[in-house]
């Protein structure tokens, strides 16, 4: 349908589309769109809101640029319409390193392999199953890069948990966290490693963001949200960016919005890597309890059917005693 050579200029956060016909830009903007709630506004995530069959859709294309994670989608569309494209990577590798001494940590082999993955891939997803130690894997990645890092966590609780793990590894003098409950020396965000929620990090000025050279996002399946796309804008200069998750998928159209930042998986840790060497093989049993809870608000159903449901709680106690006292099996009730 044409012989135009489209230039795809691949940056850290965005890919700029140069030399493309206007009809192709319009088609790409509509193709890379997802349904949005009525009243949704354009912003860092959506370049524009348009209507299709009476429903609002948000485009992930901003004028003639698209989030870098969606570059493969643009390349596919170019080929689909018989056009030609050339992708040029203009990312720059940072040189300076942070002079820290990490403490001795006994890494599991699959956790220690992370440094090889990040040395060959400046961006990507580490998809590791729950209980595989993703926080330690992230620490190993940061240690191998030795550059000023911002670590994004989805909640204050995870910020505090990660802070503790990173202090053990890097030393308290090298780690800070954005938390209102933190002490003054813990809130010094000039330190090499800063841990924060998306809301806190998104409020920091560009001048501070310019001091960061590595972006780590924990629980990256949340990254379809607008707050994460604003982080993507602030981090436009950051070359190294890695996303950790145990569930690298979203239901429905949010998957495309997540890919805009997450790009692709560069390393997987599966259950087979952990069982039986590191985790015990689980055995699952379902036990029927007496009583029935229906037709109530979910909070009432939760309280009446689980928390305050006496037959269920008595069954838990009897089962725990049977396992621990009668069978001699160490038991924990969670």
CSV table of C-alpha atoms in Angstrom, one decimal:
chain,number,residue,atom,x,y,z
A,1,UNK,CA,0.0,0.0,0.0
A,2,UNK,CA,3.1,2.2,-0.2
A,3,UNK,CA,6.8,2.4,-0.1
A,4,UNK,CA,7.3,5.0,2.7
A,5,UNK,CA,10.1,4.2,5.1
A,6,UNK,CA,8.8,4.8,8.6
A,7,UNK,CA,11.4,5.6,11.2
A,8,UNK,CA,10.7,4.2,14.7
A,9,UNK,CA,13.0,6.1,17.1
A,10,UNK,CA,13.1,3.8,20.2
A,11,UNK,CA,13.8,5.7,23.4
A,12,UNK,CA,13.6,4.7,27.0
A,13,UNK,CA,10.0,5.5,27.6
A,14,UNK,CA,8.6,6.3,24.2
A,15,UNK,CA,9.1,5.4,20.5
A,16,UNK,CA,8.6,8.3,18.1
A,17,UNK,CA,7.0,7.5,14.8
A,18,UNK,CA,8.5,9.6,12.0
A,19,UNK,CA,7.6,9.7,8.2
A,20,UNK,CA,4.4,7.7,8.6
A,21,UNK,CA,1.3,8.7,6.5
A,22,UNK,CA,-1.4,10.4,8.5
A,23,UNK,CA,-3.8,7.6,7.9
A,24,UNK,CA,-1.4,5.1,9.4
A,25,UNK,CA,-1.0,7.2,12.6
A,26,UNK,CA,-4.8,7.4,12.9
A,27,UNK,CA,-5.2,3.7,12.4
A,28,UNK,CA,-2.4,2.9,14.9
A,29,UNK,CA,-4.1,5.2,17.5
A,30,UNK,CA,-7.4,3.4,17.1
A,31,UNK,CA,-5.9,-0.1,16.9
A,32,UNK,CA,-3.9,0.5,20.2
A,33,UNK,CA,-6.9,1.5,22.2
A,34,UNK,CA,-8.8,0.1,25.1
A,35,UNK,CA,-12.3,0.6,26.4
A,36,UNK,CA,-12.5,3.2,29.2
A,37,UNK,CA,-15.1,4.4,31.7
A,38,UNK,CA,-17.4,7.2,30.6
A,39,UNK,CA,-15.8,10.5,31.8
A,40,UNK,CA,-12.3,9.2,31.5
A,41,UNK,CA,-9.8,11.9,30.6
A,42,UNK,CA,-6.7,11.7,28.5
A,43,UNK,CA,-3.4,12.0,30.3
A,44,UNK,CA,-0.1,10.1,30.5
A,45,UNK,CA,-1.8,6.9,29.7
A,46,UNK,CA,-4.3,7.9,27.0
A,47,UNK,CA,-3.4,10.3,24.1
A,48,UNK,CA,-7.0,10.8,23.3
A,49,UNK,CA,-10.5,9.6,24.0
A,50,UNK,CA,-12.7,8.6,21.1
A,51,UNK,CA,-16.0,6.9,20.6
A,52,UNK,CA,-16.7,3.5,18.9
A,53,UNK,CA,-20.2,2.2,18.6
A,54,UNK,CA,-21.4,4.4,21.4
A,55,UNK,CA,-18.6,3.5,23.9
A,56,UNK,CA,-15.6,5.5,24.9
A,57,UNK,CA,-12.1,4.2,24.0
A,58,UNK,CA,-8.7,5.5,25.1
A,59,UNK,CA,-5.8,5.5,22.7
A,60,UNK,CA,-2.3,4.5,23.9
A,61,UNK,CA,-0.8,6.5,21.1
A,62,UNK,CA,0.1,10.1,21.8
A,63,UNK,CA,0.3,12.0,18.6
A,64,UNK,CA,3.3,10.5,16.8
A,65,UNK,CA,4.7,8.7,19.8
A,66,UNK,CA,3.8,5.5,21.6
A,67,UNK,CA,5.0,3.9,24.9
A,68,UNK,CA,8.2,2.0,24.1
A,69,UNK,CA,6.8,-1.3,25.3
A,70,UNK,CA,4.3,-1.2,22.4
A,71,UNK,CA,7.0,-0.8,19.7
A,72,UNK,CA,6.5,-4.4,18.5
A,73,UNK,CA,2.8,-3.7,17.9
A,74,UNK,CA,3.7,-0.7,15.7
A,75,UNK,CA,6.2,-2.8,13.8
A,76,UNK,CA,3.5,-5.4,13.2
A,77,UNK,CA,1.0,-2.8,12.0
A,78,UNK,CA,3.6,-1.4,9.6
A,79,UNK,CA,4.2,-4.9,8.1
A,80,UNK,CA,0.5,-5.6,8.0
A,81,UNK,CA,-0.1,-2.6,5.7
A,82,UNK,CA,2.8,-3.4,3.4
A,83,UNK,CA,4.9,-0.4,4.6
A,84,UNK,CA,8.5,-0.6,5.6
A,85,UNK,CA,10.0,0.6,8.8
A,86,UNK,CA,13.4,0.9,10.4
A,87,UNK,CA,13.7,0.9,14.2
A,88,UNK,CA,16.6,3.0,15.6
A,89,UNK,CA,17.5,2.6,19.2
A,90,UNK,CA,18.7,5.9,20.7
A,91,UNK,CA,19.0,4.8,24.3
A,92,UNK,CA,22.3,5.7,26.1
A,93,UNK,CA,24.0,3.4,28.6
A,94,UNK,CA,24.8,5.3,31.8
A,95,UNK,CA,28.4,5.1,32.9
A,96,UNK,CA,28.8,6.2,36.6
A,97,UNK,CA,28.4,3.6,39.4
A,98,UNK,CA,27.6,3.9,43.1
A,99,UNK,CA,30.5,2.9,45.4
A,100,UNK,CA,28.7,0.5,47.8
A,101,UNK,CA,29.8,-2.7,49.5
A,102,UNK,CA,27.0,-5.2,49.7
A,103,UNK,CA,26.9,-7.7,52.6
A,104,UNK,CA,27.3,-11.4,52.0
A,105,UNK,CA,23.9,-13.0,51.1
A,106,UNK,CA,23.4,-16.6,50.3
A,107,UNK,CA,21.6,-16.5,47.0
A,108,UNK,CA,19.6,-19.3,45.5
A,109,UNK,CA,21.0,-20.1,42.1
A,110,UNK,CA,17.9,-18.8,40.2
A,111,UNK,CA,18.1,-15.5,42.2
A,112,UNK,CA,21.8,-15.2,41.4
A,113,UNK,CA,21.1,-15.6,37.7
A,114,UNK,CA,19.4,-12.3,37.6
A,115,UNK,CA,22.6,-10.3,37.1
A,116,UNK,CA,23.2,-12.2,33.8
A,117,UNK,CA,19.7,-11.2,32.6
A,118,UNK,CA,20.0,-7.5,33.4
A,119,UNK,CA,23.5,-7.3,31.8
A,120,UNK,CA,22.1,-8.4,28.5
A,121,UNK,CA,18.7,-6.7,28.6
A,122,UNK,CA,18.3,-3.0,29.6
A,123,UNK,CA,14.5,-3.5,30.2
A,124,UNK,CA,12.0,-6.3,30.7
A,125,UNK,CA,9.9,-8.3,33.1
A,126,UNK,CA,11.1,-10.9,35.6
A,127,UNK,CA,8.1,-13.2,35.9
A,128,UNK,CA,8.6,-15.2,39.1
A,129,UNK,CA,6.1,-17.3,41.0
A,130,UNK,CA,5.1,-16.3,44.6
A,131,UNK,CA,7.5,-17.3,47.3
A,132,UNK,CA,10.5,-17.3,44.9
A,133,UNK,CA,12.0,-14.3,46.6
A,134,UNK,CA,11.4,-11.5,44.1
A,135,UNK,CA,12.6,-8.8,46.5
A,136,UNK,CA,16.0,-10.5,46.8
A,137,UNK,CA,16.1,-10.9,43.0
A,138,UNK,CA,15.5,-7.2,42.6
A,139,UNK,CA,18.3,-6.5,45.1
A,140,UNK,CA,20.6,-8.7,43.1
A,141,UNK,CA,19.7,-6.8,40.0
A,142,UNK,CA,20.4,-3.4,41.6
A,143,UNK,CA,23.6,-4.7,43.1
A,144,UNK,CA,24.9,-5.8,39.7
A,145,UNK,CA,24.1,-2.5,38.1
A,146,UNK,CA,25.4,-0.3,41.0
A,147,UNK,CA,23.5,2.8,39.8
A,148,UNK,CA,21.1,5.2,41.6
A,149,UNK,CA,17.8,3.4,41.8
A,150,UNK,CA,14.1,4.1,42.4
A,151,UNK,CA,12.1,1.1,43.5
A,152,UNK,CA,8.3,1.4,43.1
A,153,UNK,CA,6.1,-0.7,45.3
A,154,UNK,CA,2.2,-0.8,45.2
A,155,UNK,CA,1.6,-0.1,48.9
A,156,UNK,CA,3.2,1.4,52.0
A,157,UNK,CA,3.4,-2.0,53.6
A,158,UNK,CA,5.5,-3.4,50.7
A,159,UNK,CA,7.6,-0.2,50.8
A,160,UNK,CA,8.5,-0.9,54.5
A,161,UNK,CA,9.1,-4.6,53.8
A,162,UNK,CA,11.4,-3.9,50.9
A,163,UNK,CA,13.2,-1.3,52.8
A,164,UNK,CA,14.1,-3.8,55.5
A,165,UNK,CA,15.4,-6.4,52.9
A,166,UNK,CA,17.4,-3.8,51.0
A,167,UNK,CA,19.0,-2.4,54.2
A,168,UNK,CA,20.1,-5.9,55.1
A,169,UNK,CA,21.8,-6.2,51.7
A,170,UNK,CA,23.1,-2.7,51.0
A,171,UNK,CA,23.3,-1.1,54.4
A,172,UNK,CA,21.0,1.5,55.9
A,173,UNK,CA,23.3,4.3,54.8
A,174,UNK,CA,22.5,3.5,51.1
A,175,UNK,CA,18.7,3.0,51.3
A,176,UNK,CA,15.8,5.5,51.8
A,177,UNK,CA,12.1,5.2,51.7
A,178,UNK,CA,9.3,7.7,51.1
A,179,UNK,CA,7.0,7.0,54.1
A,180,UNK,CA,5.4,9.4,56.5
A,181,UNK,CA,6.3,7.1,59.4
A,182,UNK,CA,10.0,6.9,58.5
A,183,UNK,CA,12.6,8.6,60.6
A,184,UNK,CA,14.5,11.6,59.2
A,185,UNK,CA,17.6,9.6,58.2
A,186,UNK,CA,15.4,7.0,56.5
A,187,UNK,CA,13.7,9.7,54.3
A,188,UNK,CA,17.0,11.0,52.8
A,189,UNK,CA,16.1,10.5,49.1
A,190,UNK,CA,19.5,11.5,47.9
A,191,UNK,CA,20.7,8.0,48.9
A,192,UNK,CA,21.6,5.6,46.1
A,193,UNK,CA,18.4,3.5,46.5
A,194,UNK,CA,15.0,5.0,47.2
A,195,UNK,CA,11.8,2.9,47.7
A,196,UNK,CA,8.4,4.5,47.3
A,197,UNK,CA,4.8,4.0,46.2
A,198,UNK,CA,3.8,5.3,42.8
A,199,UNK,CA,1.8,8.1,44.4
A,200,UNK,CA,4.8,9.4,46.4
A,201,UNK,CA,7.3,9.0,43.6
A,202,UNK,CA,5.0,10.6,41.1
A,203,UNK,CA,5.0,13.8,43.2
A,204,UNK,CA,8.7,14.3,43.1
A,205,UNK,CA,10.0,16.9,40.7
A,206,UNK,CA,11.8,16.1,37.4
A,207,UNK,CA,15.1,17.3,39.0
A,208,UNK,CA,15.0,14.5,41.5
A,209,UNK,CA,14.0,11.9,38.9
A,210,UNK,CA,17.0,12.9,36.8
A,211,UNK,CA,19.3,11.6,39.5
A,212,UNK,CA,17.9,8.1,39.1
A,213,UNK,CA,19.5,5.7,36.6
A,214,UNK,CA,17.5,2.4,37.4
A,215,UNK,CA,13.8,1.9,37.7
A,216,UNK,CA,12.4,-1.2,39.4
A,217,UNK,CA,8.6,-1.8,39.6
A,218,UNK,CA,7.3,-4.4,42.0
A,219,UNK,CA,4.0,-6.2,41.3
A,220,UNK,CA,4.1,-4.8,37.8
A,221,UNK,CA,0.6,-6.2,36.9
A,222,UNK,CA,-0.6,-3.0,38.5
A,223,UNK,CA,1.2,-0.9,35.9
A,224,UNK,CA,-1.8,-0.5,33.6
A,225,UNK,CA,-2.9,2.4,35.9
A,226,UNK,CA,-2.5,6.1,35.1
A,227,UNK,CA,-0.1,6.6,38.0
A,228,UNK,CA,2.4,4.2,36.5
A,229,UNK,CA,2.1,5.9,33.1
A,230,UNK,CA,3.0,9.2,34.7
A,231,UNK,CA,6.0,7.4,36.2
A,232,UNK,CA,6.9,6.3,32.7
A,233,UNK,CA,7.0,10.0,31.6
A,234,UNK,CA,9.2,11.1,34.5
A,235,UNK,CA,11.5,8.2,33.8
A,236,UNK,CA,12.1,9.0,30.2
A,237,UNK,CA,15.9,9.3,30.7
A,238,UNK,CA,16.2,5.9,32.6
A,239,UNK,CA,17.9,3.3,30.6
A,240,UNK,CA,17.7,0.3,33.0
A,241,UNK,CA,14.1,-0.6,34.0
A,242,UNK,CA,12.9,-3.9,35.3
A,243,UNK,CA,9.5,-5.1,36.4
A,244,UNK,CA,8.8,-8.0,38.8
A,245,UNK,CA,5.6,-9.9,39.1
A,246,UNK,CA,4.2,-13.3,39.9
A,247,UNK,CA,1.1,-12.7,37.7
A,248,UNK,CA,2.2,-11.3,34.4
A,249,UNK,CA,-1.3,-10.9,33.0
A,250,UNK,CA,-4.4,-8.7,33.3
A,251,UNK,CA,-8.0,-9.5,32.4
A,252,UNK,CA,-9.5,-7.8,29.3
A,253,UNK,CA,-8.1,-4.7,27.7
A,254,UNK,CA,-5.8,-3.7,30.6
A,255,UNK,CA,-3.2,-6.2,29.3
A,256,UNK,CA,-2.4,-3.8,26.4
A,257,UNK,CA,-2.0,-0.8,28.8
A,258,UNK,CA,0.3,-2.9,31.0
A,259,UNK,CA,2.5,-3.9,28.0
A,260,UNK,CA,3.0,-0.2,27.3
A,261,UNK,CA,5.4,-0.1,30.2
A,262,UNK,CA,6.2,-3.7,30.9
A,263,UNK,CA,7.4,-4.6,27.4
A,264,UNK,CA,8.2,-8.4,27.4
A,265,UNK,CA,9.4,-11.1,29.8
A,266,UNK,CA,13.2,-11.7,29.8
A,267,UNK,CA,13.3,-14.2,32.7
A,268,UNK,CA,10.9,-16.7,34.3
A,269,UNK,CA,11.1,-18.6,37.5
A,270,UNK,CA,8.5,-21.4,37.6
A,271,UNK,CA,7.2,-23.7,40.2
A,272,UNK,CA,9.4,-26.5,38.8
A,273,UNK,CA,12.4,-24.4,39.7
A,274,UNK,CA,11.3,-24.3,43.4
A,275,UNK,CA,9.7,-27.7,44.1
A,276,UNK,CA,10.9,-29.8,45.8
A,277,UNK,CA,14.4,-28.2,46.4
A,278,UNK,CA,13.2,-24.9,47.9
A,279,UNK,CA,9.4,-25.4,48.5
A,280,UNK,CA,7.5,-28.4,49.7
A,281,UNK,CA,5.1,-29.9,47.2
A,282,UNK,CA,1.6,-28.9,48.4
A,283,UNK,CA,-1.3,-31.1,49.0
A,284,UNK,CA,-4.7,-29.4,48.9
A,285,UNK,CA,-7.8,-30.8,50.7
A,286,UNK,CA,-11.3,-29.3,50.7
A,287,UNK,CA,-13.4,-29.8,53.8
A,288,UNK,CA,-17.1,-29.1,54.0
A,289,UNK,CA,-18.4,-27.1,56.9
A,290,UNK,CA,-21.9,-26.8,58.3
A,291,UNK,CA,-24.2,-23.8,57.7
A,292,UNK,CA,-24.9,-21.6,54.8
A,293,UNK,CA,-24.4,-17.9,54.2
A,294,UNK,CA,-26.1,-16.3,51.2
A,295,UNK,CA,-27.9,-13.1,50.0
A,296,UNK,CA,-25.8,-10.8,52.2
A,297,UNK,CA,-23.4,-8.0,51.6
A,298,UNK,CA,-20.0,-9.5,50.9
A,299,UNK,CA,-18.5,-8.0,54.2
A,300,UNK,CA,-21.3,-9.6,56.2
A,301,UNK,CA,-20.9,-12.9,54.3
A,302,UNK,CA,-17.1,-12.8,55.0
A,303,UNK,CA,-17.6,-12.1,58.7
A,304,UNK,CA,-20.5,-14.5,59.2
A,305,UNK,CA,-19.2,-17.2,56.9
A,306,UNK,CA,-15.5,-17.2,57.8
A,307,UNK,CA,-14.3,-15.0,60.6
A,308,UNK,CA,-17.2,-15.5,63.0
A,309,UNK,CA,-18.5,-18.8,61.6
A,310,UNK,CA,-18.2,-21.2,64.6
A,311,UNK,CA,-18.5,-24.6,62.8
A,312,UNK,CA,-15.8,-23.5,60.4
A,313,UNK,CA,-13.4,-22.3,63.1
A,314,UNK,CA,-14.0,-25.5,65.2
A,315,UNK,CA,-13.1,-27.5,62.1
A,316,UNK,CA,-9.8,-25.6,61.7
A,317,UNK,CA,-8.9,-26.3,65.4
A,318,UNK,CA,-9.8,-30.0,65.1
A,319,UNK,CA,-7.8,-30.4,61.9
A,320,UNK,CA,-4.7,-28.6,63.4
A,321,UNK,CA,-4.8,-30.8,66.5
A,322,UNK,CA,-5.1,-33.9,64.3
A,323,UNK,CA,-2.1,-33.0,62.2
A,324,UNK,CA,0.1,-31.8,65.1
A,325,UNK,CA,-0.8,-34.0,68.0
A,326,UNK,CA,-2.0,-37.2,66.4
A,327,UNK,CA,0.3,-37.3,63.4
A,328,UNK,CA,3.3,-35.3,64.7
A,329,UNK,CA,3.3,-32.9,61.7
A,330,UNK,CA,4.5,-29.3,62.4
A,331,UNK,CA,1.5,-27.1,61.7
A,332,UNK,CA,0.9,-23.4,61.2
A,333,UNK,CA,-2.6,-21.9,60.9
A,334,UNK,CA,-2.6,-18.9,58.5
